[in-house]
PDB file of C-alpha atoms in Angstrom:
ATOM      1  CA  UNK B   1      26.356  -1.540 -17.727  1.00  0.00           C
ATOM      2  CA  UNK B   2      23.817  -3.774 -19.969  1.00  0.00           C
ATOM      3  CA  UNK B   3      21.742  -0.524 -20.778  1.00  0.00           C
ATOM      4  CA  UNK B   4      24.986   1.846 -21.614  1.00  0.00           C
ATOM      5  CA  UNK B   5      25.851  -1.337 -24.118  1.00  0.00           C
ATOM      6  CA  UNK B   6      22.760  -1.570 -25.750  1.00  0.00           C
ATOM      7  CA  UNK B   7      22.866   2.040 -25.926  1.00  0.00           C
ATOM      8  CA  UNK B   8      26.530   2.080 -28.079  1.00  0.00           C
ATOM      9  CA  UNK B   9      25.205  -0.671 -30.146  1.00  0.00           C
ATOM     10  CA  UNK B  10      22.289   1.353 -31.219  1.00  0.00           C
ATOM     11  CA  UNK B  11      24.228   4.015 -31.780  1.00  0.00           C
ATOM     12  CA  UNK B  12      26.626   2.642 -34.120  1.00  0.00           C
ATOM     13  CA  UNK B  13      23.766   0.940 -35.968  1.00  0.00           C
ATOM     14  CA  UNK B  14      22.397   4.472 -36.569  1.00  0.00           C
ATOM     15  CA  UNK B  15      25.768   6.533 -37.419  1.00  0.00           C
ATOM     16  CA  UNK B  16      26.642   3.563 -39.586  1.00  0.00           C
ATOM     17  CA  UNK B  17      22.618   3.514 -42.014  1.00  0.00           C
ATOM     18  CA  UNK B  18      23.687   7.296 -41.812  1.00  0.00           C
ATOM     19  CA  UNK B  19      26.447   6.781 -44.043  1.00  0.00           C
ATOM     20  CA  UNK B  20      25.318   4.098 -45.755  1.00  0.00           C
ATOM     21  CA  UNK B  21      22.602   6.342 -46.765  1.00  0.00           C
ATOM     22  CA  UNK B  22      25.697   9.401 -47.411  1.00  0.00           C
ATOM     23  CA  UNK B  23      27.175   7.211 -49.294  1.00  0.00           C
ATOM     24  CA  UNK B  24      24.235   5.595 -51.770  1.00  0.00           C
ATOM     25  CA  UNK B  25      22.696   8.911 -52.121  1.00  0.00           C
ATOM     26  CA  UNK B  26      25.767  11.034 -53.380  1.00  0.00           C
ATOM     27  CA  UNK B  27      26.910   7.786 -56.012  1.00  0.00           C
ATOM     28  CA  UNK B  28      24.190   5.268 -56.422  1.00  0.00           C
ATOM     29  CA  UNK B  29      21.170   6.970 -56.017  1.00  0.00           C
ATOM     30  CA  UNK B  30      21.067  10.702 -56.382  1.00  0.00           C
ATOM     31  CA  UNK B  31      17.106  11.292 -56.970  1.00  0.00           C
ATOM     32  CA  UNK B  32      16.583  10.413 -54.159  1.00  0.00           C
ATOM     33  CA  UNK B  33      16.824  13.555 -52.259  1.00  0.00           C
ATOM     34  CA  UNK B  34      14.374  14.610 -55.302  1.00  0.00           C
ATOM     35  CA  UNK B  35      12.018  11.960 -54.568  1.00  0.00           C
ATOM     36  CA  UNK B  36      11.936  12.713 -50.662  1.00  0.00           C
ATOM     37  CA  UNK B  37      11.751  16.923 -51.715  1.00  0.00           C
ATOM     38  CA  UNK B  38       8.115  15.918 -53.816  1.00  0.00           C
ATOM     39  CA  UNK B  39       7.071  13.783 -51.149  1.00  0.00           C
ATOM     40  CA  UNK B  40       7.771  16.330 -48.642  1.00  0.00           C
ATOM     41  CA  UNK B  41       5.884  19.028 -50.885  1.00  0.00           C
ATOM     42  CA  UNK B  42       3.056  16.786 -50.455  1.00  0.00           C
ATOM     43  CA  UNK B  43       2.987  16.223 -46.762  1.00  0.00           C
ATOM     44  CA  UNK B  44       3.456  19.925 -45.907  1.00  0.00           C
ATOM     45  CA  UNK B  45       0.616  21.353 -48.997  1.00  0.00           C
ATOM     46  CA  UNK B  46      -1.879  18.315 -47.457  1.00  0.00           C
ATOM     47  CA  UNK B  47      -1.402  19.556 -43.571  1.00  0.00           C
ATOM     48  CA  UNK B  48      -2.009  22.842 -45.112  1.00  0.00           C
ATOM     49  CA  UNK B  49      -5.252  21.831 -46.642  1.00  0.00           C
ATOM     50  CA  UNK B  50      -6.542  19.586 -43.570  1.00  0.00           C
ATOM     51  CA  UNK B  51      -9.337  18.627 -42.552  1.00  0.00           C
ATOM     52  CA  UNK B  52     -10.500  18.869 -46.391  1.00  0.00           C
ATOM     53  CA  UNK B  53     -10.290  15.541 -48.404  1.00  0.00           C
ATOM     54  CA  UNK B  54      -8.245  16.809 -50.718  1.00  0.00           C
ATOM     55  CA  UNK B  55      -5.491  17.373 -48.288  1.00  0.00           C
ATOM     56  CA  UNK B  56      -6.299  14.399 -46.410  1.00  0.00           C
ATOM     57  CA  UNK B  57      -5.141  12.752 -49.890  1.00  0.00           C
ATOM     58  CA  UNK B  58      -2.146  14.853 -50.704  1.00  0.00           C
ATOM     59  CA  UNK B  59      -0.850  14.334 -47.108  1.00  0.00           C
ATOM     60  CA  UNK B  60      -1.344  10.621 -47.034  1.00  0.00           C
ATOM     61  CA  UNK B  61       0.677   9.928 -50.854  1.00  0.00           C
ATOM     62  CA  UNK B  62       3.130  12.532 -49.615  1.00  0.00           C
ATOM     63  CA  UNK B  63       3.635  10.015 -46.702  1.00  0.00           C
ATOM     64  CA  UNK B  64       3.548   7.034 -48.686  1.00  0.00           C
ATOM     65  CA  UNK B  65       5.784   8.548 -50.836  1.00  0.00           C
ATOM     66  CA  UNK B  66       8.337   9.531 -48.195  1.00  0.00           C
ATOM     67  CA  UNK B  67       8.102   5.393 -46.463  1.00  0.00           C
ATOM     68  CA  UNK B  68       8.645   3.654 -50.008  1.00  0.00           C
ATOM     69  CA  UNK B  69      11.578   6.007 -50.691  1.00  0.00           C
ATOM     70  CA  UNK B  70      12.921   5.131 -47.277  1.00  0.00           C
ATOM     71  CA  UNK B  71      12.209   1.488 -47.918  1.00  0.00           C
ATOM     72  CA  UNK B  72      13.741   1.009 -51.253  1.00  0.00           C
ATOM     73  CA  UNK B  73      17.469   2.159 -49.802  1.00  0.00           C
ATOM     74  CA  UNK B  74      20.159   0.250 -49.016  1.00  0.00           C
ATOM     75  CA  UNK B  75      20.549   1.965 -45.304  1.00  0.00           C
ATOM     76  CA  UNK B  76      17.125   1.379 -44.332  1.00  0.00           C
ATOM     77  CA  UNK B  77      17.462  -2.534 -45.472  1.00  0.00           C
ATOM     78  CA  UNK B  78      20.612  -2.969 -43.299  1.00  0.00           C
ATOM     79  CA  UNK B  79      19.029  -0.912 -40.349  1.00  0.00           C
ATOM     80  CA  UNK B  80      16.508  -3.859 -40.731  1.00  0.00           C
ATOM     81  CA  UNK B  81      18.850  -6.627 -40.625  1.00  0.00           C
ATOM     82  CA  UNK B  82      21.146  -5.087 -37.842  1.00  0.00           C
ATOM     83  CA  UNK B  83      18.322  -4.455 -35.734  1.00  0.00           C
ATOM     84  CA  UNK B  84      16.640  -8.091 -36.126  1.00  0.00           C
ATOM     85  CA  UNK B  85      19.707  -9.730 -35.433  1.00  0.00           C
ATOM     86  CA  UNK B  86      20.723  -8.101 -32.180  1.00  0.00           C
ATOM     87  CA  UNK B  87      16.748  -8.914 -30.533  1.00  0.00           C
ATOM     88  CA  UNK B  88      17.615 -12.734 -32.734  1.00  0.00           C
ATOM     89  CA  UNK B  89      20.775 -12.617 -30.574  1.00  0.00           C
ATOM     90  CA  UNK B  90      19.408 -11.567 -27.218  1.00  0.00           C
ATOM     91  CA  UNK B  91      16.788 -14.179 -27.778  1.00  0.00           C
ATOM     92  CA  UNK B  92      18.872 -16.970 -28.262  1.00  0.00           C
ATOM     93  CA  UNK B  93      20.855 -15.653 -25.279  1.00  0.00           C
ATOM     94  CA  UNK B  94      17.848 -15.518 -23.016  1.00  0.00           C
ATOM     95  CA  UNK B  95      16.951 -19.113 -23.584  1.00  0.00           C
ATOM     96  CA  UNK B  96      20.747 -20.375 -22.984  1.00  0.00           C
ATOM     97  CA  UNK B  97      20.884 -18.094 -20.081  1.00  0.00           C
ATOM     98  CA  UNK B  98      17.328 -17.442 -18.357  1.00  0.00           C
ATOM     99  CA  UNK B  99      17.111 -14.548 -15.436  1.00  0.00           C
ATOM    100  CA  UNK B 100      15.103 -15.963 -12.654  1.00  0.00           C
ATOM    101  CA  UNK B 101      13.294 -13.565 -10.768  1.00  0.00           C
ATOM    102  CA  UNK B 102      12.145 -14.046  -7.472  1.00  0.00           C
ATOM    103  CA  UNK B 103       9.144 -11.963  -6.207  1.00  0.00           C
ATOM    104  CA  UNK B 104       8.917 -10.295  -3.197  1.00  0.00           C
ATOM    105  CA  UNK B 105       5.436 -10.627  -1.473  1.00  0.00           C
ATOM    106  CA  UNK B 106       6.647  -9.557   2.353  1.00  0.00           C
ATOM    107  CA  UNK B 107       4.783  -6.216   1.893  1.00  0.00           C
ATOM    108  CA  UNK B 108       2.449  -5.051  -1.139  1.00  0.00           C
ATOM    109  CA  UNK B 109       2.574  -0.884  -2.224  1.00  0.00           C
ATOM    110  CA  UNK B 110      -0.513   0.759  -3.391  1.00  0.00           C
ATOM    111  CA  UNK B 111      -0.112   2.422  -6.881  1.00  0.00           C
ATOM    112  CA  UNK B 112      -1.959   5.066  -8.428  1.00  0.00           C
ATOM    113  CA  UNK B 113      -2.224   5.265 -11.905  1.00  0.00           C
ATOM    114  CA  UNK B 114      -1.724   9.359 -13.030  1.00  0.00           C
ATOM    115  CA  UNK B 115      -3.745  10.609 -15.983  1.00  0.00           C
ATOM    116  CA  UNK B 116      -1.149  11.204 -18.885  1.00  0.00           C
ATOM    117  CA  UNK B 117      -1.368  14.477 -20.103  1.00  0.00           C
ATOM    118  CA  UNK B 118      -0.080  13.656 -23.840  1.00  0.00           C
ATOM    119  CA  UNK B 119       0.607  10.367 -25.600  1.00  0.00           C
ATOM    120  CA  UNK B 120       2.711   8.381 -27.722  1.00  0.00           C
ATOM    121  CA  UNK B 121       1.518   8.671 -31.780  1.00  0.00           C
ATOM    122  CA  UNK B 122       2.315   8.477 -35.522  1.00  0.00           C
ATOM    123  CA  UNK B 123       1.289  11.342 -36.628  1.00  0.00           C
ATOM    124  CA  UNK B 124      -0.928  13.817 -34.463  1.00  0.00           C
ATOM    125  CA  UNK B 125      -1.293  17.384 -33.336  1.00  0.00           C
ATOM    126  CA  UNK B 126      -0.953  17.911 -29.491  1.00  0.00           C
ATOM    127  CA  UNK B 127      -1.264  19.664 -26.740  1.00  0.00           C
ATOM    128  CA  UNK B 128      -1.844  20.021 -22.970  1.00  0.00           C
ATOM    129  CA  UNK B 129      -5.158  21.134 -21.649  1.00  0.00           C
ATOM    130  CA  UNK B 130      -5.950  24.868 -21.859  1.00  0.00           C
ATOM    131  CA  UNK B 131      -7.927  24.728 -18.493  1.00  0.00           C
ATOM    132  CA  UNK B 132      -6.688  24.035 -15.380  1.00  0.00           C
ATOM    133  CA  UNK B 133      -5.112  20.425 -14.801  1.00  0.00           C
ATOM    134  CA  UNK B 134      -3.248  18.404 -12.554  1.00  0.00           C
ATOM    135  CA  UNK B 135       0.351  18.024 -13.556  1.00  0.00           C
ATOM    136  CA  UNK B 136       2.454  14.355 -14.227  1.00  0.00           C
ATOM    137  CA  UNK B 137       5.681  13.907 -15.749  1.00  0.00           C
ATOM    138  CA  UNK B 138       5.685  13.832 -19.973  1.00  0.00           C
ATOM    139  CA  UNK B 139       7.201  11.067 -21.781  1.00  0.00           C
ATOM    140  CA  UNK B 140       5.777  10.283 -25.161  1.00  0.00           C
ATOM    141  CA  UNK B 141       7.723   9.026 -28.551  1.00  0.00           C
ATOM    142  CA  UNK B 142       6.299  10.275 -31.730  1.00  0.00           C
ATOM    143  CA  UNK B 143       6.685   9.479 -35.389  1.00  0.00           C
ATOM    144  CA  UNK B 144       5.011  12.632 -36.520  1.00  0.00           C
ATOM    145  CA  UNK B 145       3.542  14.941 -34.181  1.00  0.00           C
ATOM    146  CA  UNK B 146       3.319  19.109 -33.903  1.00  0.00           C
ATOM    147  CA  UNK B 147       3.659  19.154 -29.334  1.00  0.00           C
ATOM    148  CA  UNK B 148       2.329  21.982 -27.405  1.00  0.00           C
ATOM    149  CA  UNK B 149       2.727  22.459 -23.557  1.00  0.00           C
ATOM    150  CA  UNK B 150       1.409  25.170 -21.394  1.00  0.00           C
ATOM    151  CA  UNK B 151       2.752  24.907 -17.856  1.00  0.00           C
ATOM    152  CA  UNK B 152       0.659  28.295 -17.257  1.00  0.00           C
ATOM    153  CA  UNK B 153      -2.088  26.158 -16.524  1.00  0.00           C
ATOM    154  CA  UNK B 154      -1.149  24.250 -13.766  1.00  0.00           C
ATOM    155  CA  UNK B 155       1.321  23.904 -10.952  1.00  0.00           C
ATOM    156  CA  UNK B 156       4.291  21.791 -10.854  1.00  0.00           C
ATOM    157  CA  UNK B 157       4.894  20.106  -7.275  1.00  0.00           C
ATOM    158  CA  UNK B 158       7.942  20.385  -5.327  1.00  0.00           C
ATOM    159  CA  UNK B 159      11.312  18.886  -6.686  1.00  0.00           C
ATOM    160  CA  UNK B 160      11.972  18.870 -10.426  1.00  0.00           C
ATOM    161  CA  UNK B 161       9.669  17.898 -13.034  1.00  0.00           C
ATOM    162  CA  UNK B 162      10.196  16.109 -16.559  1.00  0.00           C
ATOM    163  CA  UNK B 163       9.024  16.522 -19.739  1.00  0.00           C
ATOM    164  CA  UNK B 164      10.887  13.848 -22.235  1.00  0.00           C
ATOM    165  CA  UNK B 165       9.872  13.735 -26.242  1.00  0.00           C
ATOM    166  CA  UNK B 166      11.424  11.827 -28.483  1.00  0.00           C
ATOM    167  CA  UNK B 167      10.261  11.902 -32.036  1.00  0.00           C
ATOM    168  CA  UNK B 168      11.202  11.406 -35.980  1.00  0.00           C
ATOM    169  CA  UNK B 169       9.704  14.443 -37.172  1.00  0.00           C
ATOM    170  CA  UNK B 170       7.557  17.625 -36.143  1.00  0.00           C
ATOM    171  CA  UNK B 171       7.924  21.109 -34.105  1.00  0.00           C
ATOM    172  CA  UNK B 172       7.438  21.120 -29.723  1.00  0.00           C
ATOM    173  CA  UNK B 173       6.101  24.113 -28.089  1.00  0.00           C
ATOM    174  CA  UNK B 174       7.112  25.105 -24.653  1.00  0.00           C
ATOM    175  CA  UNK B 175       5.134  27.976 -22.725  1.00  0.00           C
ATOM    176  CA  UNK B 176       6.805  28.247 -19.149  1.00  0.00           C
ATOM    177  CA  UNK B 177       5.708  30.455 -16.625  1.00  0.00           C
ATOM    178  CA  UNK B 178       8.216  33.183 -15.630  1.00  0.00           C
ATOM    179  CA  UNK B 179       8.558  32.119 -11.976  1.00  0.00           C
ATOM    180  CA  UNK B 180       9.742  28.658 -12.997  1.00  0.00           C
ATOM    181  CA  UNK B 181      13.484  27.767 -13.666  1.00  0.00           C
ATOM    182  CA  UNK B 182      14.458  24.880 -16.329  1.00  0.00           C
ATOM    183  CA  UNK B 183      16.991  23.626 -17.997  1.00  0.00           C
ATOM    184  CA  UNK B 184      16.637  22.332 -21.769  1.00  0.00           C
ATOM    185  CA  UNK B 185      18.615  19.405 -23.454  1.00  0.00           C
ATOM    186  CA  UNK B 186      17.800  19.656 -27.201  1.00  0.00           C
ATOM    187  CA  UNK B 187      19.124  17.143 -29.970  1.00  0.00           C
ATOM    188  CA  UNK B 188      18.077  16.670 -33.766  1.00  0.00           C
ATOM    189  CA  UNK B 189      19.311  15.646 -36.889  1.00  0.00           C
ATOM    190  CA  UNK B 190      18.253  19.402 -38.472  1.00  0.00           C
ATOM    191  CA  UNK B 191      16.100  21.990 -37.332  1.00  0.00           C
ATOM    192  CA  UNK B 192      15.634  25.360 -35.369  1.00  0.00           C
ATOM    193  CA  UNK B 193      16.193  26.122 -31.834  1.00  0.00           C
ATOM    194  CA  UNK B 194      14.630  29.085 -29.804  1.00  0.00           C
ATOM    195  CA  UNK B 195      14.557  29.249 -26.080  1.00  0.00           C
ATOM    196  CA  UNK B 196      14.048  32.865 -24.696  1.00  0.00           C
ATOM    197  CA  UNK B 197      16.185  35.253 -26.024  1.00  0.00           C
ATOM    198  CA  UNK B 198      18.927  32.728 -27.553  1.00  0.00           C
ATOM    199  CA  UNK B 199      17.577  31.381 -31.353  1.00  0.00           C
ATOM    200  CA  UNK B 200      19.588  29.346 -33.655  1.00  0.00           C
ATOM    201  CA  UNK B 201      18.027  28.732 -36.913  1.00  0.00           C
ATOM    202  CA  UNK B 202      17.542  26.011 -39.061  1.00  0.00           C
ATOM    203  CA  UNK B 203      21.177  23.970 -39.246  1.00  0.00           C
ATOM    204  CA  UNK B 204      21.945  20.144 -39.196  1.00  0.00           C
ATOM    205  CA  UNK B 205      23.076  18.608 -36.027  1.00  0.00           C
ATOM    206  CA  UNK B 206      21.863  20.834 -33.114  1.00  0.00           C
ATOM    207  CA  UNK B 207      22.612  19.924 -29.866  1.00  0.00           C
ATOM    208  CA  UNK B 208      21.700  22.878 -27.387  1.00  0.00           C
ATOM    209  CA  UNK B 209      22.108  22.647 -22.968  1.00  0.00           C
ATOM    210  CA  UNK B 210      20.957  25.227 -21.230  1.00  0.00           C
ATOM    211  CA  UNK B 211      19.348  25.875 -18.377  1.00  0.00           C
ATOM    212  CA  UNK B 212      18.225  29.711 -16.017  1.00  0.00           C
ATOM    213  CA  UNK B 213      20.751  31.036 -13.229  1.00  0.00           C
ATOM    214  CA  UNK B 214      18.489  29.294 -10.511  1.00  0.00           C
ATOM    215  CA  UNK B 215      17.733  26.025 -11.504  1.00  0.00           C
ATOM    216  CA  UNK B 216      19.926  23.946  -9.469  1.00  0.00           C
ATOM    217  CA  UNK B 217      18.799  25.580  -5.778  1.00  0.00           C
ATOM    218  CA  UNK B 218      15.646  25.596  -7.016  1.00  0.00           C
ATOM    219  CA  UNK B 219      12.401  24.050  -5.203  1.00  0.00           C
ATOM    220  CA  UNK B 220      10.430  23.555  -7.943  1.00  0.00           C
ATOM    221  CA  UNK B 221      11.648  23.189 -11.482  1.00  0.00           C
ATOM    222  CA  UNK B 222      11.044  21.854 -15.141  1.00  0.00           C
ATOM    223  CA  UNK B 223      13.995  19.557 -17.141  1.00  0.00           C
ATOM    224  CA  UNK B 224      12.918  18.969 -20.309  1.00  0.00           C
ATOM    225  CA  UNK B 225      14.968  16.890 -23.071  1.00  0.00           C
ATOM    226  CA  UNK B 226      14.071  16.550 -26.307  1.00  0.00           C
ATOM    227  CA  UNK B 227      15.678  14.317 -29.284  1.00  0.00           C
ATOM    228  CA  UNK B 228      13.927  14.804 -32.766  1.00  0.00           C
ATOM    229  CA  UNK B 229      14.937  13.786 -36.335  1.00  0.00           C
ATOM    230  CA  UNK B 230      13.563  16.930 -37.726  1.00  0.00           C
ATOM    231  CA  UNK B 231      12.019  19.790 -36.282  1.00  0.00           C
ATOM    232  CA  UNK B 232      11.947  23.085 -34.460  1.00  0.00           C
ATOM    233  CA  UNK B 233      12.214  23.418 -30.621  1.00  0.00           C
ATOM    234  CA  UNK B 234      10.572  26.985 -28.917  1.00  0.00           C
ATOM    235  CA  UNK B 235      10.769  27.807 -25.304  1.00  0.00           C
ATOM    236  CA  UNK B 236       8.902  30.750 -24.236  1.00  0.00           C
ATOM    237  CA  UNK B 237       7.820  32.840 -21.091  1.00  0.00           C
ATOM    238  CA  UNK B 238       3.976  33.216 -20.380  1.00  0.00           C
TER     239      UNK B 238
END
């Protein structure tokens, strides 16, 4: 109940910046979608340009660019604020009320760690291994990241599989085998939307389920959920 709490409380913190920023850009501060456009310009004509300095450079004041716009707005200040005071509030909360745990020590489990395949960044380019490799579950968060994942490459075991990416900004790439069944929860702020035959393209707000005839009987499968700011999702046969 705790988690589906914190859960609304984020939420509303994030609908309400939202249209605080709605709000400040369409009266108070109009060039700002101006500023964010040339900042943008920058980040996409640097990645462009990489590994050469001069894109290096264009990339990096397009990004710095893009954070001090962010940072100067009245939503982004309150998003601040909102989100110190709720951890200031569970603090205090903790110390009045402190959750005593008490260990268990009748038996001791043997863990494994498992190789991740991808991992959390700011800003990177991505992707799973194009030789054979042993497969574990994906969940990474990204600020800025271009994902690709090949399950032609290796073999998912028995039951169903996850691959979970949640990130601000960037495009995920999803090559799935044609034997394997999945299912594909896709939200984002804007962005495009392929998976097989069905394409949406670029629109605010998508939020796309679907998943193949067979998934549900099925012994081995692949769930994937992604949540991006902005971005394009493509889910293909291999």
């Amino acid at each position: 109940m705790k988690r589906i709490v914190d859960n609304g409380y984020f939420n509303l913190i994030i609908i309400t910046a939202l249209f605080i920023l709605f709000v400040e850009v369409v009266f108070f501060h109009s060039g700002f979608i101006f500023a964010l456009l040339v900042a943008g310009a920058f980040i996409y004509i640097g990645r462009k340009r990489l590994p050469r300095r001069s894109g290096k450079i264009l990339f990096w004041i397009g990004i710095i660019g893009a954070i001090l716009n962010l940072v100067n707005t009245v939503a982004f200040q309150f998003l601040v604020i909102a989100i110190f005071f709720y951890y200031l509030f569970h603090f205090v909360k903790s110390k009045k009320e402190p959750v005593y745990i008490t260990p268990i020590t009748e038996s001791r489990e043997s863990l494994r760690a498992q190789r991740q395949l991808l991992k959390n960044s700011f800003i990177s380019r991505q992707r799973t291994d194009e030789t054979v490799y042993e497969w574990s579950d994906i969940n990474i968060q990204n600020v800025w990241s271009d994902v690709v994942i090949d399950l032609s490459y290796t073999v998912l075991p028995k039951g169903e599989s996850v691959i979970f990416i949640r990130q601000l900004a960037g495009n995920v790439t999803i090559f799935i085998p044609y034997e394997t069944e999945i299912s594909v929860n896709h939200s984002s702020m804007a962005g495009a939307v392929t998976i097989f035959d069905h394409a949406q393209s670029f629109a605010p707000l998508q939020n796309v389920y679907m998943k193949t005839p067979e998934f549900d009987e099925a012994s081995q499968k692949i769930k994937v959920m992604i949540s991006m700011g902005v971005g394009s999702l493509e889910v293909k046969r291999i």
